[in-house]
Tab-separated table of C-alpha atoms in Angstrom:
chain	number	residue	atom	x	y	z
A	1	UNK	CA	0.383	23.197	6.706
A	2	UNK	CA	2.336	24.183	3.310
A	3	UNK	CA	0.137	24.262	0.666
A	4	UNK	CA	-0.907	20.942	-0.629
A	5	UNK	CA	0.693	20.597	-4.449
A	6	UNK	CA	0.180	17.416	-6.487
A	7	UNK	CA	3.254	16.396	-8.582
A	8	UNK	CA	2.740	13.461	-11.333
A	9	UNK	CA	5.565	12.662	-14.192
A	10	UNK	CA	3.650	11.115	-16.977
A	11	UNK	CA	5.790	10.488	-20.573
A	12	UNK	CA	4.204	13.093	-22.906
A	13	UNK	CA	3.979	10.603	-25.781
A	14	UNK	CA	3.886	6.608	-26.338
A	15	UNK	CA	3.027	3.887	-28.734
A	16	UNK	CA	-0.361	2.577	-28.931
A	17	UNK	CA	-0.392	-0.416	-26.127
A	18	UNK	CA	2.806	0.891	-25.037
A	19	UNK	CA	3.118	0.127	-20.896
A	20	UNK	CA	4.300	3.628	-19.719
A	21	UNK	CA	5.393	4.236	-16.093
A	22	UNK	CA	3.709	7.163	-14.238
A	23	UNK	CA	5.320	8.536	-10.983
A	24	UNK	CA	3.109	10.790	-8.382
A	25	UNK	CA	4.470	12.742	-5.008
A	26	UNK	CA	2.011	14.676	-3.113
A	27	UNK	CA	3.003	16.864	-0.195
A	28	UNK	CA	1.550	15.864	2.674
A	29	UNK	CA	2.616	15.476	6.675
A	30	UNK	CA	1.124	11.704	7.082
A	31	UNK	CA	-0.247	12.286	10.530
A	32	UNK	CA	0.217	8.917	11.733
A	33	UNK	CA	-1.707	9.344	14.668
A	34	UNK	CA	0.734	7.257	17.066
A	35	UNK	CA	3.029	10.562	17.561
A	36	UNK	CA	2.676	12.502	20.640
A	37	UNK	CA	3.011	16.101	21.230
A	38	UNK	CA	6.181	16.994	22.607
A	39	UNK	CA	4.443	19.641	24.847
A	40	UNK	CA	1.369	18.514	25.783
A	41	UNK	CA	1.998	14.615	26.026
A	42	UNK	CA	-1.082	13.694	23.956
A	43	UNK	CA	-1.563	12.105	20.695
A	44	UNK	CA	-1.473	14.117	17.460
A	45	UNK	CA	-4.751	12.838	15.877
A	46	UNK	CA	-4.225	10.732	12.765
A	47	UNK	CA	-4.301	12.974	9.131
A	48	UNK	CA	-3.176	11.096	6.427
A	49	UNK	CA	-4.102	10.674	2.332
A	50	UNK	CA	-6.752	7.899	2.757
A	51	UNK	CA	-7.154	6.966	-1.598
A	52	UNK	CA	-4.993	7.633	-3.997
A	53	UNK	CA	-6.763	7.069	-7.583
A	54	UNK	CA	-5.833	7.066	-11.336
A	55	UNK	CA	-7.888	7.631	-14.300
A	56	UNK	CA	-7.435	7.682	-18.204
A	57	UNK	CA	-10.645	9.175	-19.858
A	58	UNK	CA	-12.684	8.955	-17.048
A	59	UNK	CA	-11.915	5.120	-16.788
A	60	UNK	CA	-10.087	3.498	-13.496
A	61	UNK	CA	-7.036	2.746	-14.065
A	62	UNK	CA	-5.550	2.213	-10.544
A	63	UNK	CA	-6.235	3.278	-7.131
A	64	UNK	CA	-4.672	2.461	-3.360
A	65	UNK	CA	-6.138	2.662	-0.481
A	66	UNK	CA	-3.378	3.925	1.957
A	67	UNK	CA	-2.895	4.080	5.586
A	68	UNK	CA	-0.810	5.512	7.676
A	69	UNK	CA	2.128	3.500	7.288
A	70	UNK	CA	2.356	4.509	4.221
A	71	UNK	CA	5.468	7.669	4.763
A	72	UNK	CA	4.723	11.462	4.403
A	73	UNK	CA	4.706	13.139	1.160
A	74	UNK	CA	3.212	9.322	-0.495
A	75	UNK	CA	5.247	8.464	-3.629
A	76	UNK	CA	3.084	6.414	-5.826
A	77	UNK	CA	4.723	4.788	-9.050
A	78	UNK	CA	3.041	2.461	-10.751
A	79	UNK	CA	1.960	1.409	-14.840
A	80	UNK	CA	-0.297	2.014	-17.536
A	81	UNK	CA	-0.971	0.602	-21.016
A	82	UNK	CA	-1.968	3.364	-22.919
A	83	UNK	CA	-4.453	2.504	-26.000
A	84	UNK	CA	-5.013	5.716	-27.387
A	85	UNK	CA	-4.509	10.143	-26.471
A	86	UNK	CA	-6.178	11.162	-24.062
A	87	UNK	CA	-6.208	12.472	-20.266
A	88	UNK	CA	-5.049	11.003	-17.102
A	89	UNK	CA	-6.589	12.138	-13.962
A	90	UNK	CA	-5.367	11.807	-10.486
A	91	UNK	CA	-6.937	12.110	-7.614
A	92	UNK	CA	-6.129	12.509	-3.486
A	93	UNK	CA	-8.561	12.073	-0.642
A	94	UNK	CA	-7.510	13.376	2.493
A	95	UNK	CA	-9.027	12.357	5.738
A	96	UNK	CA	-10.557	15.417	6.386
A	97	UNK	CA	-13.048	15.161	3.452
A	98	UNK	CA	-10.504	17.922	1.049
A	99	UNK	CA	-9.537	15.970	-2.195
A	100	UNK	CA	-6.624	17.620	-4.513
A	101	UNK	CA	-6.319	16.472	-7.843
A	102	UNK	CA	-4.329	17.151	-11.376
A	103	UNK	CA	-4.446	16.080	-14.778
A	104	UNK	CA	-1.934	14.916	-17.810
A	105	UNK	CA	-2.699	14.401	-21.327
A	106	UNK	CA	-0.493	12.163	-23.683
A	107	UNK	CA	-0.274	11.872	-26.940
A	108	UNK	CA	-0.636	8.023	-28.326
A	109	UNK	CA	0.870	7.391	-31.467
A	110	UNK	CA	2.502	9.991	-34.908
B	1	UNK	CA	-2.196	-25.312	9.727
B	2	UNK	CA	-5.132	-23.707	11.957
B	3	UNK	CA	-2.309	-25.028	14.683
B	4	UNK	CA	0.559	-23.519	13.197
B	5	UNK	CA	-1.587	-20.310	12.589
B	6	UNK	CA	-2.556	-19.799	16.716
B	7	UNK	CA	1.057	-20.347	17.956
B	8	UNK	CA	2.201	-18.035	15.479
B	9	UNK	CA	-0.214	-15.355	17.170
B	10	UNK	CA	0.609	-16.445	20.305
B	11	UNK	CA	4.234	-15.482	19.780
B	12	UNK	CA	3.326	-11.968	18.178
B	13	UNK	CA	0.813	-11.223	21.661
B	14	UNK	CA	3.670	-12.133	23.940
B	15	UNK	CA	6.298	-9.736	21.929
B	16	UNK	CA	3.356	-7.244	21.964
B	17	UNK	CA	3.736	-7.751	26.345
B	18	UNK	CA	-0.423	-8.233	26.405
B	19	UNK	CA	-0.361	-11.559	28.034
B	20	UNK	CA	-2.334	-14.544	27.629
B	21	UNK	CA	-5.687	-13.087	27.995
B	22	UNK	CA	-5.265	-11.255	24.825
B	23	UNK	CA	-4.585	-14.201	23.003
B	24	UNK	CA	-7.258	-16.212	24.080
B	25	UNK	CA	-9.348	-13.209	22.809
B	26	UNK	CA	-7.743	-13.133	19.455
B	27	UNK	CA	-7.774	-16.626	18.821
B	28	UNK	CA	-11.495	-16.550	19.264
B	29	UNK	CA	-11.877	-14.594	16.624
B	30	UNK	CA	-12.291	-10.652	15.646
B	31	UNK	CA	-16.179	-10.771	16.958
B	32	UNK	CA	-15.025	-10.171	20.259
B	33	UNK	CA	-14.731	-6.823	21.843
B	34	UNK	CA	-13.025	-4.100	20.792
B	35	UNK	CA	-9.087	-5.228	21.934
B	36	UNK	CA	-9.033	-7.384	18.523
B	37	UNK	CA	-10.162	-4.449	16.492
B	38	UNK	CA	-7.264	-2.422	18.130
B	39	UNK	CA	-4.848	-5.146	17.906
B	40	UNK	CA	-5.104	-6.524	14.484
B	41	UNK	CA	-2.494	-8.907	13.244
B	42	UNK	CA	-0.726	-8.911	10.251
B	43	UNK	CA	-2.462	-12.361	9.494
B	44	UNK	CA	-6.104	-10.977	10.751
B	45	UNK	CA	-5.056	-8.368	7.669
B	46	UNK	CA	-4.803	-11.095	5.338
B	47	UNK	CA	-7.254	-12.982	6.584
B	48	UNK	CA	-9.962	-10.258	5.894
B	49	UNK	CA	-8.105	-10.076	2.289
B	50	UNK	CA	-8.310	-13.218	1.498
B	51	UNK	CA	-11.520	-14.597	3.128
B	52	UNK	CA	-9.235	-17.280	4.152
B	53	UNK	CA	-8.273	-18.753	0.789
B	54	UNK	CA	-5.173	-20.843	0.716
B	55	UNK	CA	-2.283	-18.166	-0.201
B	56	UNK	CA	0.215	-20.101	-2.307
B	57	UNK	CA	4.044	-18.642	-2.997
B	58	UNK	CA	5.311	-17.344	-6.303
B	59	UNK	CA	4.685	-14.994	-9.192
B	60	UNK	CA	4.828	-12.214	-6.920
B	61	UNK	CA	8.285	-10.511	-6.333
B	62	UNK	CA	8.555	-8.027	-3.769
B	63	UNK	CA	11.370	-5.989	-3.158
B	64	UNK	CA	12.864	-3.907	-0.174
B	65	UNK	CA	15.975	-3.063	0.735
B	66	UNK	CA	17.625	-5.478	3.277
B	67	UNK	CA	18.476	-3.168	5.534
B	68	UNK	CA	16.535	0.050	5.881
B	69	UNK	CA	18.311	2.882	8.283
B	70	UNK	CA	15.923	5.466	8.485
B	71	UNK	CA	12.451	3.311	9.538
B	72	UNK	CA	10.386	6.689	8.208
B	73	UNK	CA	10.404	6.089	4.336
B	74	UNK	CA	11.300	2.815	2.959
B	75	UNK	CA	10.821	1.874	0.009
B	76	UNK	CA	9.042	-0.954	-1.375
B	77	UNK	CA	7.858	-2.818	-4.616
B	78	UNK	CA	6.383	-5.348	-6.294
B	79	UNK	CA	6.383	-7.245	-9.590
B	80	UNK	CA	3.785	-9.258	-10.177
B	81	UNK	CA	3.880	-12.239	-12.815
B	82	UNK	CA	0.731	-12.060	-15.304
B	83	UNK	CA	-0.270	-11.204	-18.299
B	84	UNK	CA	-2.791	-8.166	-17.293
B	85	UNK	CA	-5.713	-9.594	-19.729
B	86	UNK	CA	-9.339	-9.464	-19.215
B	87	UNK	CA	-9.685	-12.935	-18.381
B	88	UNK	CA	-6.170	-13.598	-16.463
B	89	UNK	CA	-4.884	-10.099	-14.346
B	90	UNK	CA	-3.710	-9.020	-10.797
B	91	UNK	CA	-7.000	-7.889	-9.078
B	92	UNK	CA	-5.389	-5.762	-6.029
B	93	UNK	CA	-2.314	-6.489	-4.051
B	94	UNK	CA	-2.423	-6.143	-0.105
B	95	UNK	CA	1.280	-5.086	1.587
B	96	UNK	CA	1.372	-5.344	4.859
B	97	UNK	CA	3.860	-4.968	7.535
B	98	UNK	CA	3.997	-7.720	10.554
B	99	UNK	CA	5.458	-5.262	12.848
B	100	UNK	CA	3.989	-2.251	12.947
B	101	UNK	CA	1.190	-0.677	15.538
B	102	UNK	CA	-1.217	-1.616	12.930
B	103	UNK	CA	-0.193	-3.893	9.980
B	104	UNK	CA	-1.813	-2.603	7.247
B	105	UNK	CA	0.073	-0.644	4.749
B	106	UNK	CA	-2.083	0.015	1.676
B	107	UNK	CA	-4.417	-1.602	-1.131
B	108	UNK	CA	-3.726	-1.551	-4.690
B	109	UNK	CA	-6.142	-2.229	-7.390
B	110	UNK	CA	-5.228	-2.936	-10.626
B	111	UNK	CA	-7.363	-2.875	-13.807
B	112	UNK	CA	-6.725	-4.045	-17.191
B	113	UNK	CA	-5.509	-1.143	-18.686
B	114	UNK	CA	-2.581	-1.522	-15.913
B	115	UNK	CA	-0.129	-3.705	-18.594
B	116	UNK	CA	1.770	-4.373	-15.874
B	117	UNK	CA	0.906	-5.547	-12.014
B	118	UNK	CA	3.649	-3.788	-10.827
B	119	UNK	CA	3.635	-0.408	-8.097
B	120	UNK	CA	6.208	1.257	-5.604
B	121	UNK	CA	5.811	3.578	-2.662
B	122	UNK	CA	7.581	4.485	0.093
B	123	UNK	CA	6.303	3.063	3.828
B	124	UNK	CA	7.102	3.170	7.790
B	125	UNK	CA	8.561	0.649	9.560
B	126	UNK	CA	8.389	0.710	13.353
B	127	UNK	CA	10.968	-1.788	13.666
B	128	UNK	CA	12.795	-4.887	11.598
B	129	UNK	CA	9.893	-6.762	10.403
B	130	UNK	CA	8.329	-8.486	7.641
B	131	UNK	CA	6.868	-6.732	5.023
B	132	UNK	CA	4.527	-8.783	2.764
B	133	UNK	CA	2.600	-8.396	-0.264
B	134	UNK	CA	-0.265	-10.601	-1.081
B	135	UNK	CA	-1.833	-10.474	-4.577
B	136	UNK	CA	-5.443	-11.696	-5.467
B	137	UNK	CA	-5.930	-12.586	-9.178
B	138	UNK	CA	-8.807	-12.485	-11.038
B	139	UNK	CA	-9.770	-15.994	-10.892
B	140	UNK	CA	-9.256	-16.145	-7.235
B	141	UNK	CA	-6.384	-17.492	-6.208
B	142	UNK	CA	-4.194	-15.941	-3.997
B	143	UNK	CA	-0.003	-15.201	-3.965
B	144	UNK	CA	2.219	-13.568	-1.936
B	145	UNK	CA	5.964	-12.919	-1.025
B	146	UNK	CA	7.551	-12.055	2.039
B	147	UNK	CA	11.135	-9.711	2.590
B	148	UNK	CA	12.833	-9.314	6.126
B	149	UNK	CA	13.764	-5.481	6.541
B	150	UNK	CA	16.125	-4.856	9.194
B	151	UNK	CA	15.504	-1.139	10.461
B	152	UNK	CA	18.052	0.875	12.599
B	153	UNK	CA	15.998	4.070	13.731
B	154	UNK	CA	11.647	3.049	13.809
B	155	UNK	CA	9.448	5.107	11.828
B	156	UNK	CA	6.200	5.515	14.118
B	157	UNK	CA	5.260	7.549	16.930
B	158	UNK	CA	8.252	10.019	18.156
């Protein structure tokens, strides 16, 4: 499989208690594990991003647990109220134990 | 309402072509053997989400398109109606789809740094279905919303 690259959009400044709106994409095939190989008849066991989590300075901020009807490449958008600058980490888990991650700083307030 | 609830599932089995033996096993309960773990319902799903709390309407909006042609990425989200404090927020939302293989979609947790209790993804749809989200809040109650999505080419399997 491609390589697995992490994509987040995260405003690069905001007000203090200002909701921002983060968007994530990660690259990933979603083995459902109800597909069937064309060839071979049997199923394609299932591979999928398990946990997709968000934190801002090392605090939860949200988190899914996904399955696999949940398409490939999982778009995640979701909000944040940002009190003060920091750094936003996100975090994949793939069912084979391999986690990818990234991180975005933003810059609260003059 | 525990009435309505087993007719309901009796419906779902029969669509599903496993016959009434099935549904005498799922109506006893999900203790009993592994079929019911296989075959989990949509309202097993919720069930197990909401430990059987009463699951009132409102203050959660979910939205879908109304007609979805490509079953493989559709996509969904909700709004959800509070005001994200530490005493009053949106604990986790539950989407699931009624229709699918297995119902379950995915779990979002919310915390209060979220401002908002809103989230979209994109999701599979075998076939037209319903797709619902149910929301717990933080002091326990339950509420959830419910969108038809007609689909013209399934997502699953291949």
């Amino acid at each position: 499989m491609a390589k697995v690259k992490p994509r987040v959009k995260v405003p690069k400044k905001a007000e203090a208690g200002e909701v921002i709106t983060i968007k994530t994409l990660i690259n990933h095939k979603m083995e459902s594990g109800f597909r069937k190989d064309k060839k071979t008849g049997e199923l394609i066991p299932q591979k999928i991003i398990n946990k997709f989590s968000a934190e801002f300075n090392g605090k939860p901020v949200f988190s899914a647990d996904v399955r696999p009807a949940v398409s490939a490449n999982p778009y995640f958008q979701f909000k944040v109220k940002v009190p003060e600058s920091g750094t936003f980490k996100f975090t994949w888990v793939d069912d084979d134990g391999s986690t990818y991650s990234t991180e975005k700083k933003i810059k609260v307030g003059g | 309402m525990m009435m309505k609830a087993a007719t309901m599932r009796v419906t779902r089995r029969q669509a599903l072509g496993l016959g009434a033996g099935a549904t005498a096993v799922v109506i006893a309960g999900p203790t009993v053997g592994p079929a019911v773990a296989k075959g989990q319902t949509a309202e097993d799903a919720i069930k197990a989400f909401t430990g059987g709390a009463e699951t009132k309407t409102g203050k959660v909006s979910l939205s879908t398109p109304e007609i979805a042609e490509n079953g493989n990425t559709v996509p969904v989200s909700f709004d959800i109606e509070s005001p994200m404090t530490a005493d009053d927020h949106v604990q986790s939302v539950l989407v699931v789809a009624d229709g699918n293989p297995r119902p379950g979609v995915a779990t979002f947790h919310f915390s209060e740094m979220s401002g908002k209790a809103s989230a979209s993804t994109r999701i599979r749809l075998a076939k037209t279905q319903n797709v619902i989200a149910v929301a717990r809040m933080s002091d326990g109650s339950f509420f959830m919303d419910k969108r038809l999505v007609k689909v013209t080419i399934g997502g699953c399997g291949g």
